[in-house]
Short mmCIF file of C-alpha atoms in Angstrom, two decimals:
data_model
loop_
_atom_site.label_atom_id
_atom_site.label_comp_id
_atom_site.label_asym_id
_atom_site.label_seq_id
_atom_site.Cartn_x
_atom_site.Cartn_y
_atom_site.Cartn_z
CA UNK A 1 45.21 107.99 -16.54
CA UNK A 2 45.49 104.67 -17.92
CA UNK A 3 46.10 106.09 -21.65
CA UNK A 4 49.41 108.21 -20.01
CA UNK A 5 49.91 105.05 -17.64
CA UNK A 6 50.41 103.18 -21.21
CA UNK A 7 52.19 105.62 -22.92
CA UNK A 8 54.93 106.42 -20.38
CA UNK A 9 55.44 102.33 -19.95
CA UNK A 10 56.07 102.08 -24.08
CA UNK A 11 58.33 105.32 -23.88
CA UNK A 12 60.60 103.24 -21.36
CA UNK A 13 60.38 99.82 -22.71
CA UNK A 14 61.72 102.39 -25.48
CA UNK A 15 63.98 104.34 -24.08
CA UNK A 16 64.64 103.32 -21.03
CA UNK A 17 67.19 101.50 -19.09
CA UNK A 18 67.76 98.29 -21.05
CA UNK A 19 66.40 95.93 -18.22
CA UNK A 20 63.26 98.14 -18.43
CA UNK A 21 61.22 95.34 -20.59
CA UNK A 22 62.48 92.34 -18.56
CA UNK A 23 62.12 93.77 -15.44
CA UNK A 24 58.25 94.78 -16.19
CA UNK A 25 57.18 91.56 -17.37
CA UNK A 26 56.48 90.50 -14.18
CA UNK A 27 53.56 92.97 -13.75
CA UNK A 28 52.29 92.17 -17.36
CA UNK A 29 48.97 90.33 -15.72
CA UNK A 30 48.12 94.01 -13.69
CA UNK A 31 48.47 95.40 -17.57
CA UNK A 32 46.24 92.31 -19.11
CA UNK A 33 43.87 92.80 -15.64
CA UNK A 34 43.77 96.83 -16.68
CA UNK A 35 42.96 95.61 -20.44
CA UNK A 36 39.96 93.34 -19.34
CA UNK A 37 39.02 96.76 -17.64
CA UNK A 38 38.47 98.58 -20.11
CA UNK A 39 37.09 95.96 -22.79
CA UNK A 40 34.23 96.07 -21.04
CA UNK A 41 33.81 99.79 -20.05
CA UNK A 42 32.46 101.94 -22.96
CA UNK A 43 31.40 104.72 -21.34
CA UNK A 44 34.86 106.48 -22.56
CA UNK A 45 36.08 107.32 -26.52
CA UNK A 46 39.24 105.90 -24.55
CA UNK A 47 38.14 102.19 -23.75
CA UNK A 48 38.87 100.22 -26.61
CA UNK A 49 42.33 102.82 -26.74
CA UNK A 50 43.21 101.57 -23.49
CA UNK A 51 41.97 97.80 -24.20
CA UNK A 52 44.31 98.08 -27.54
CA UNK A 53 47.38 99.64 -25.82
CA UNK A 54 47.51 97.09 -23.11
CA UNK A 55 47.04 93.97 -25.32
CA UNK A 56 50.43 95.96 -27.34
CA UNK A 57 52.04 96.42 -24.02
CA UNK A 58 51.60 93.00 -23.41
CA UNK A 59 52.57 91.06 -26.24
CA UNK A 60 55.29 93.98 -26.81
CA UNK A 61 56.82 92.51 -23.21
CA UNK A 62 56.05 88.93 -24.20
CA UNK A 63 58.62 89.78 -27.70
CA UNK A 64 61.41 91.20 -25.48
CA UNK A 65 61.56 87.98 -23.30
CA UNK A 66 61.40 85.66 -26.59
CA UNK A 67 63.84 87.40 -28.11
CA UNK A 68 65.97 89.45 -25.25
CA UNK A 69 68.88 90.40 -27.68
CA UNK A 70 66.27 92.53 -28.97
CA UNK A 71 66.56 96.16 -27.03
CA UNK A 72 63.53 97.98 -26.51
CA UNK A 73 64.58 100.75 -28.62
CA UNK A 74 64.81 98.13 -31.69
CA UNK A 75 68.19 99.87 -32.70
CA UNK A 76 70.39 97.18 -34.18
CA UNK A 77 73.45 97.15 -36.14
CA UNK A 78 74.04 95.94 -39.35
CA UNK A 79 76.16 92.97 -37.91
CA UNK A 80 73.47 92.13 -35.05
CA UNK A 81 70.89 91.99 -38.07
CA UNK A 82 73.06 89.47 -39.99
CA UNK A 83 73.65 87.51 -36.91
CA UNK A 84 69.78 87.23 -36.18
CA UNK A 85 69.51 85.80 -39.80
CA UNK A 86 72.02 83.23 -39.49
CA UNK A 87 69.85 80.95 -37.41
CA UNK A 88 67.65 80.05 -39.72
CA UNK A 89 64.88 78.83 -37.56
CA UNK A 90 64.88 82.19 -35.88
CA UNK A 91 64.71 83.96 -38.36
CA UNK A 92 61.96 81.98 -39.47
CA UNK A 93 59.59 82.45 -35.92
CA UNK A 94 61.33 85.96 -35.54
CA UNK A 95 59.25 87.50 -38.72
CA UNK A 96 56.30 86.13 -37.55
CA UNK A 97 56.54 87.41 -34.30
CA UNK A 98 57.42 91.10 -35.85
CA UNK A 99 54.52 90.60 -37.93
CA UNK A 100 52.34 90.08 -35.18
CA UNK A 101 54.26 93.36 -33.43
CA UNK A 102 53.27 95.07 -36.44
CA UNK A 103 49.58 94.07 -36.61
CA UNK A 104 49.35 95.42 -32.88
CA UNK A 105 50.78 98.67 -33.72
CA UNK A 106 48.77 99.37 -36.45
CA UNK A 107 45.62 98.21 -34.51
CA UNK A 108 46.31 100.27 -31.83
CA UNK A 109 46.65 103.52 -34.51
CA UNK A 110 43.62 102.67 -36.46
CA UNK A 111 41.30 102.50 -33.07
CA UNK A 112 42.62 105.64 -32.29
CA UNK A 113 42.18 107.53 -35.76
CA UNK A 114 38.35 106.02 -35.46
CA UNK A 115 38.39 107.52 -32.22
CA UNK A 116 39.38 110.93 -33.35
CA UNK A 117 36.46 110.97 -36.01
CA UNK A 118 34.24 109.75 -33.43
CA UNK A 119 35.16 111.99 -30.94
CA UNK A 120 35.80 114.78 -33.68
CA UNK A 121 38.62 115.65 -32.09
CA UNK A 122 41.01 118.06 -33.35
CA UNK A 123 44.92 117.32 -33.91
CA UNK A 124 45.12 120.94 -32.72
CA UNK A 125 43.24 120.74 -29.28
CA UNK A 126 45.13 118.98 -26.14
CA UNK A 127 42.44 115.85 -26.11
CA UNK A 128 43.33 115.08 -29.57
CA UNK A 129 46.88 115.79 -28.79
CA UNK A 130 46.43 113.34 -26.17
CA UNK A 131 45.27 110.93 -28.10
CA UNK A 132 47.64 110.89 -30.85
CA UNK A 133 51.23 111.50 -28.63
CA UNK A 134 51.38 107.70 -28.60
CA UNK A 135 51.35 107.55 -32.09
CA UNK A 136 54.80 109.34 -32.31
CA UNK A 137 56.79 106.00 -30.68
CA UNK A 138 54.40 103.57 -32.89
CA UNK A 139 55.37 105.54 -35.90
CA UNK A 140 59.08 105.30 -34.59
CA UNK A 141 58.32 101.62 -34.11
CA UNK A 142 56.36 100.57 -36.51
CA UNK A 143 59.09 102.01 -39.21
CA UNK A 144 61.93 99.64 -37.24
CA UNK A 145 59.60 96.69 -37.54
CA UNK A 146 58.91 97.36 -41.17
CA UNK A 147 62.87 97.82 -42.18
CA UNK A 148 63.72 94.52 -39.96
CA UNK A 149 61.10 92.32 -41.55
CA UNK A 150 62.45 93.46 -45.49
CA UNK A 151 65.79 92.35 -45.06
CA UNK A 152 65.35 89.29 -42.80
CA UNK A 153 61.93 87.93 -45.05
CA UNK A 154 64.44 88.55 -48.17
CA UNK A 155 67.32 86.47 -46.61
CA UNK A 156 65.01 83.74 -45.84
CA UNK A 157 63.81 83.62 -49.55
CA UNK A 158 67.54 82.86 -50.61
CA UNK A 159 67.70 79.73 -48.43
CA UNK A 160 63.80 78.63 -48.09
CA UNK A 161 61.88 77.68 -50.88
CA UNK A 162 59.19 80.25 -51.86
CA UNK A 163 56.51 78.04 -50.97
CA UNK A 164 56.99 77.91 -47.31
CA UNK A 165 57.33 81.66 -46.96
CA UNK A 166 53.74 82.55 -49.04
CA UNK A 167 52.13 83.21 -45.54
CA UNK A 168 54.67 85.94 -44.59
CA UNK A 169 54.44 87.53 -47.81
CA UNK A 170 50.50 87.46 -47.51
CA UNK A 171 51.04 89.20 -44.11
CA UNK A 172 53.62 91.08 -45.35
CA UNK A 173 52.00 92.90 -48.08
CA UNK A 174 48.96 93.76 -46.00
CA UNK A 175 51.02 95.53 -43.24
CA UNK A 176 52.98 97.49 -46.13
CA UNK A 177 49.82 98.48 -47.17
CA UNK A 178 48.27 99.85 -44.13
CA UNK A 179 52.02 101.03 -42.72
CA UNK A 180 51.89 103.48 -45.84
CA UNK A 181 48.30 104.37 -45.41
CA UNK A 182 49.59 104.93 -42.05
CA UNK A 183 52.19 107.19 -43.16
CA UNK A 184 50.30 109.36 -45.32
CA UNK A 185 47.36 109.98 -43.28
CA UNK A 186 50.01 111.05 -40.46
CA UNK A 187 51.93 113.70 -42.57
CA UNK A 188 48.92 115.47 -43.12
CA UNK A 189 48.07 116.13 -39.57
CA UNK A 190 49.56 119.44 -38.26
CA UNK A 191 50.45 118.06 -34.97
CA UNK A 192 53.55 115.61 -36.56
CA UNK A 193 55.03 118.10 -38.31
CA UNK A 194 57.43 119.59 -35.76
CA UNK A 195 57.71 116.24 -34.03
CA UNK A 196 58.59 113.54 -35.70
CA UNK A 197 59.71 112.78 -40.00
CA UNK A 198 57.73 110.54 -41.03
CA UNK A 199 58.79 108.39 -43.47
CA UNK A 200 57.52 107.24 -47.13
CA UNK A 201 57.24 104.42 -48.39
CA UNK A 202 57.54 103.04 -52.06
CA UNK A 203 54.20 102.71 -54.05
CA UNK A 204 54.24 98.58 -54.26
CA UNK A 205 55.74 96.46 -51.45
CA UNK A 206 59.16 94.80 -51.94
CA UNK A 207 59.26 91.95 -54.33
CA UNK A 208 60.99 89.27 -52.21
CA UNK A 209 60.80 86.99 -55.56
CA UNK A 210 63.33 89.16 -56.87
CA UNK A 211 66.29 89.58 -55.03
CA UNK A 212 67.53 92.47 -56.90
CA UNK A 213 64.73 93.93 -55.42
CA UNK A 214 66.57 94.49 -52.14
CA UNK A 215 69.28 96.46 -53.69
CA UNK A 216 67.41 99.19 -54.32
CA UNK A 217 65.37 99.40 -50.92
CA UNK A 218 65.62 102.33 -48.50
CA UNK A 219 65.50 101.83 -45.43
CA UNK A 220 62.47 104.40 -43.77
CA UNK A 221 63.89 106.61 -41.44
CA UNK A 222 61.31 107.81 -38.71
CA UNK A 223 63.07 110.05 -35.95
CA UNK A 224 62.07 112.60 -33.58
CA UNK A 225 62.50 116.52 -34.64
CA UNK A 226 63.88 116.70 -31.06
CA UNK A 227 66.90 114.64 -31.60
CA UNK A 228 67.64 116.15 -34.81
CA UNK A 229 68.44 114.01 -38.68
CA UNK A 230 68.54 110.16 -38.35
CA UNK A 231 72.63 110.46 -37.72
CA UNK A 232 71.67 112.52 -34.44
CA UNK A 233 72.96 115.88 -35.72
CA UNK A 234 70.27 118.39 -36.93
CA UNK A 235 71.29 121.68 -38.71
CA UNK A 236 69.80 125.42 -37.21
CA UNK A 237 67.78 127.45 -39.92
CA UNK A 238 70.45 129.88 -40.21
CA UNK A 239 73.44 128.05 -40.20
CA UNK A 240 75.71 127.81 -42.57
CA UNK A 241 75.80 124.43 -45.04
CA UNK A 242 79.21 125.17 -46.48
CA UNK A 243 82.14 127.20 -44.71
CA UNK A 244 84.61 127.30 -47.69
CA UNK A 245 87.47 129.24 -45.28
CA UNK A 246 87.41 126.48 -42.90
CA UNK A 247 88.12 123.72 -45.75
CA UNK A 248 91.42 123.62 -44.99
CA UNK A 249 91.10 123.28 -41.20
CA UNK A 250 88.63 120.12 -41.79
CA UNK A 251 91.41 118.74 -43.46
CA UNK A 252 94.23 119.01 -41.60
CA UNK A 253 92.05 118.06 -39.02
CA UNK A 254 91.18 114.84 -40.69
CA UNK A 255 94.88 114.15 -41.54
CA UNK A 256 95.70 114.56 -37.76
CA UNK A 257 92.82 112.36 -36.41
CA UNK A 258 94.88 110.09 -33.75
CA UNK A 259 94.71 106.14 -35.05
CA UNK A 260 94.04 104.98 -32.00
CA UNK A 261 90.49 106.81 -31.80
CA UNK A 262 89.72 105.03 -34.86
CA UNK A 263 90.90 101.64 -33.27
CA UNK A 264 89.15 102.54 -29.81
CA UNK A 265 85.99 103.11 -32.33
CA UNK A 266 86.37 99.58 -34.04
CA UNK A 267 86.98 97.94 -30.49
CA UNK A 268 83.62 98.88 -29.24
CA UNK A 269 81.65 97.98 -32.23
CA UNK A 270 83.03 94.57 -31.76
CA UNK A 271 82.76 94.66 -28.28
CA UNK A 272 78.87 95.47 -28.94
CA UNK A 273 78.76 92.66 -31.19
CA UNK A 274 80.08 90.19 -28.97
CA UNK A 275 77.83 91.21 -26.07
CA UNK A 276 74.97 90.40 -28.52
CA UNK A 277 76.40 87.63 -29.52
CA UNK A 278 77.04 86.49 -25.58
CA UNK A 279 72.87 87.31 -25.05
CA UNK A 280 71.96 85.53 -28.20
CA UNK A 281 73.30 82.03 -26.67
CA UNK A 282 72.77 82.89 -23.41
CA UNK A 283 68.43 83.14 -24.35
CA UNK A 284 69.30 80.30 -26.39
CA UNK A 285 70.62 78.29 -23.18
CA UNK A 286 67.70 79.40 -21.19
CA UNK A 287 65.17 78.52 -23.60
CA UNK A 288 66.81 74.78 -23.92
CA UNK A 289 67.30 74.44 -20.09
CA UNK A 290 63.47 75.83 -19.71
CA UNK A 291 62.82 72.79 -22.59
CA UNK A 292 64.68 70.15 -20.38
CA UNK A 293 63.19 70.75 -17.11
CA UNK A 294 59.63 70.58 -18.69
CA UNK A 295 60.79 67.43 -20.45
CA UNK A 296 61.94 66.18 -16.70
CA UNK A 297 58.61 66.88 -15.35
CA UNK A 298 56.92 65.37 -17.93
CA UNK A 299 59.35 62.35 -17.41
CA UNK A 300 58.58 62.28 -13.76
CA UNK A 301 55.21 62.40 -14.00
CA UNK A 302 55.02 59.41 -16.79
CA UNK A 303 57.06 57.25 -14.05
CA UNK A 304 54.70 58.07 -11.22
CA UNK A 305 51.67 57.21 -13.66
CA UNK A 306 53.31 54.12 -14.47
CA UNK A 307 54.69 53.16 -11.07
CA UNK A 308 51.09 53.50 -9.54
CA UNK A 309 49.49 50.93 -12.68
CA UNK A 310 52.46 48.57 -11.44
CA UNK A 311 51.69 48.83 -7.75
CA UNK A 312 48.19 48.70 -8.38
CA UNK A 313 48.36 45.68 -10.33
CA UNK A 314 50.85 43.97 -8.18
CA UNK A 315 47.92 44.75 -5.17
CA UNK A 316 45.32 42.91 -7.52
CA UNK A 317 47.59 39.97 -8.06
CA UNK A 318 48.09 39.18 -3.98
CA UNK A 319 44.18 39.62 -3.83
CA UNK A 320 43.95 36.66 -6.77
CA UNK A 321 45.94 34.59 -4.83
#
């Protein structure tokens, strides 16, 4: 129960509602109470599953509130991505942080993999399809992550020197390397084949030394069968790829496209971009107004410290007299 429990709270925080993650944070000690649980209940293949899952659920919840302009399906656009880079502190804590989602995600895959050999499970039988269904949204995830954490580690290496950033390529080029052992390992299991395209991944990590090294990166594409190619749109076996007598119906049909659908179009991709931007400084006002108060405190509590020394010592100066 608690393995489904876990796995129908990530498929929300996924695709959900987009309050889903900030409205569950507020249970996230139940999920760390459920996590102590299991750490120290081994009578199940499942414990250290469960005690993985919750620690990802957590921390996964703990991202979201950090950084709420990032949805829980962690679909950007190519504008929202360039935004998050501008700030270059952000960008800074922001790969660390997805570095750290990574290195959850790829725990939580391995102790399951170990757990299938333990077990020796079968991909084909419904425990080991129980097992591994969670596996579909960390593959999903995981390949997000990975793409996010290329482009915004190579911006940072155009304004920071190399130095500073030797730590996130250290990180870096251990999560490529277990991502594609990840990868691999997956596409040979019969039960991801007709659920989810998994992507590959090049044979040596990015150089980030070398900038031209991001013009030829592609971007992994990990989608589920279900909702067809990466574009949404997924072609039957026995349709046809090429209808030459309706050619000249695609064009006039493209010549009579209203302009107005393609300014409605353009409208709401900058009305999405100024909603993120709105969220962006609206966390950003939070987390300075969260700052101040905690400065305030602090404040208040220095003056009570220091008006109980004064009244203290004014007390010892009427005894002296």
């Amino acid at each position: 129960m608690t393995w489904k429990f876990c796995h129908l709270l990530h498929k929300l925080i996924r695709d959900g509602h987009r309050r889903v993650p900030e409205e569950s944070h507020r249970f996230i000690s139940r999920i760390k109470q459920l996590g102590q649980f299991w750490k120290h209940l081994n009578t199940s293949g499942y414990g250290i599953c469960n005690e993985t899952y919750s620690k990802l659920l957590v921390e996964r919840l703990e991202f979201h509130r950090k950084y709420p302009v990032m949805p829980g399906s962690l679909v950007l656009t190519e504008s929202q991505i360039k935004t998050l880079e501008s700030d270059l502190d952000n960008a800074f804590e922001m790969t660390i942080d997805m570095l750290d989602q990574m290195d959850n995600l790829l725990s939580l895959q391995s102790k399951v993999y170990d757990a299938m050999e333990c077990l020796r499970w079968s991909s084909l039988v419904p425990q080991g399809q129980c097992l591994l269904a969670p596996l579909i949204l960390v593959i999903l995830d995981t390949s997000k992550f990975y793409d996010y954490l290329v482009k915004m580690i190579f911006k940072l290496h155009g304004q920071v020197p190399p130095d500073a950033l030797e730590g996130h390529r250290t990180r870096f080029r251990e999560v490529f390397r277990r991502t594609k052992k990840f990868y691999e390992e997956s596409s040979n299991l019969q039960y991801f084949k007709y659920l989810v395209s998994i992507p590959t991944l090049p044979s040596a990590a990015p150089n980030f030394l070398q900038a031209s090294d991001l013009e030829s990166y592609q971007t992994p594409h990990a989608y589920l069968h279900s909702e067809g190619s990466e574009d949404g749109q997924s072609v039957a076996a026995d349709e046809v790829l090429l209808d030459l007598s309706a050619e000249e119906q695609v064009q006039q049909h493209s010549h009579s496209q209203d302009p107005r659908d393609e300014q409605i179009i353009a409208l709401t991709h900058d009305l999405e971009d100024e909603r993120f931007a709105k969220e962006r400084l609206i966390a950003e006002a939070r987390s300075r107004i969260e700052q101040y108060e905690n400065r305030l405190a602090q404040m208040q509590s220095e003056y009570e410290h220091v008006r109980r020394e004064a009244d203290e010592a004014h007390d010892e100066s009427e005894c002296l007299r």
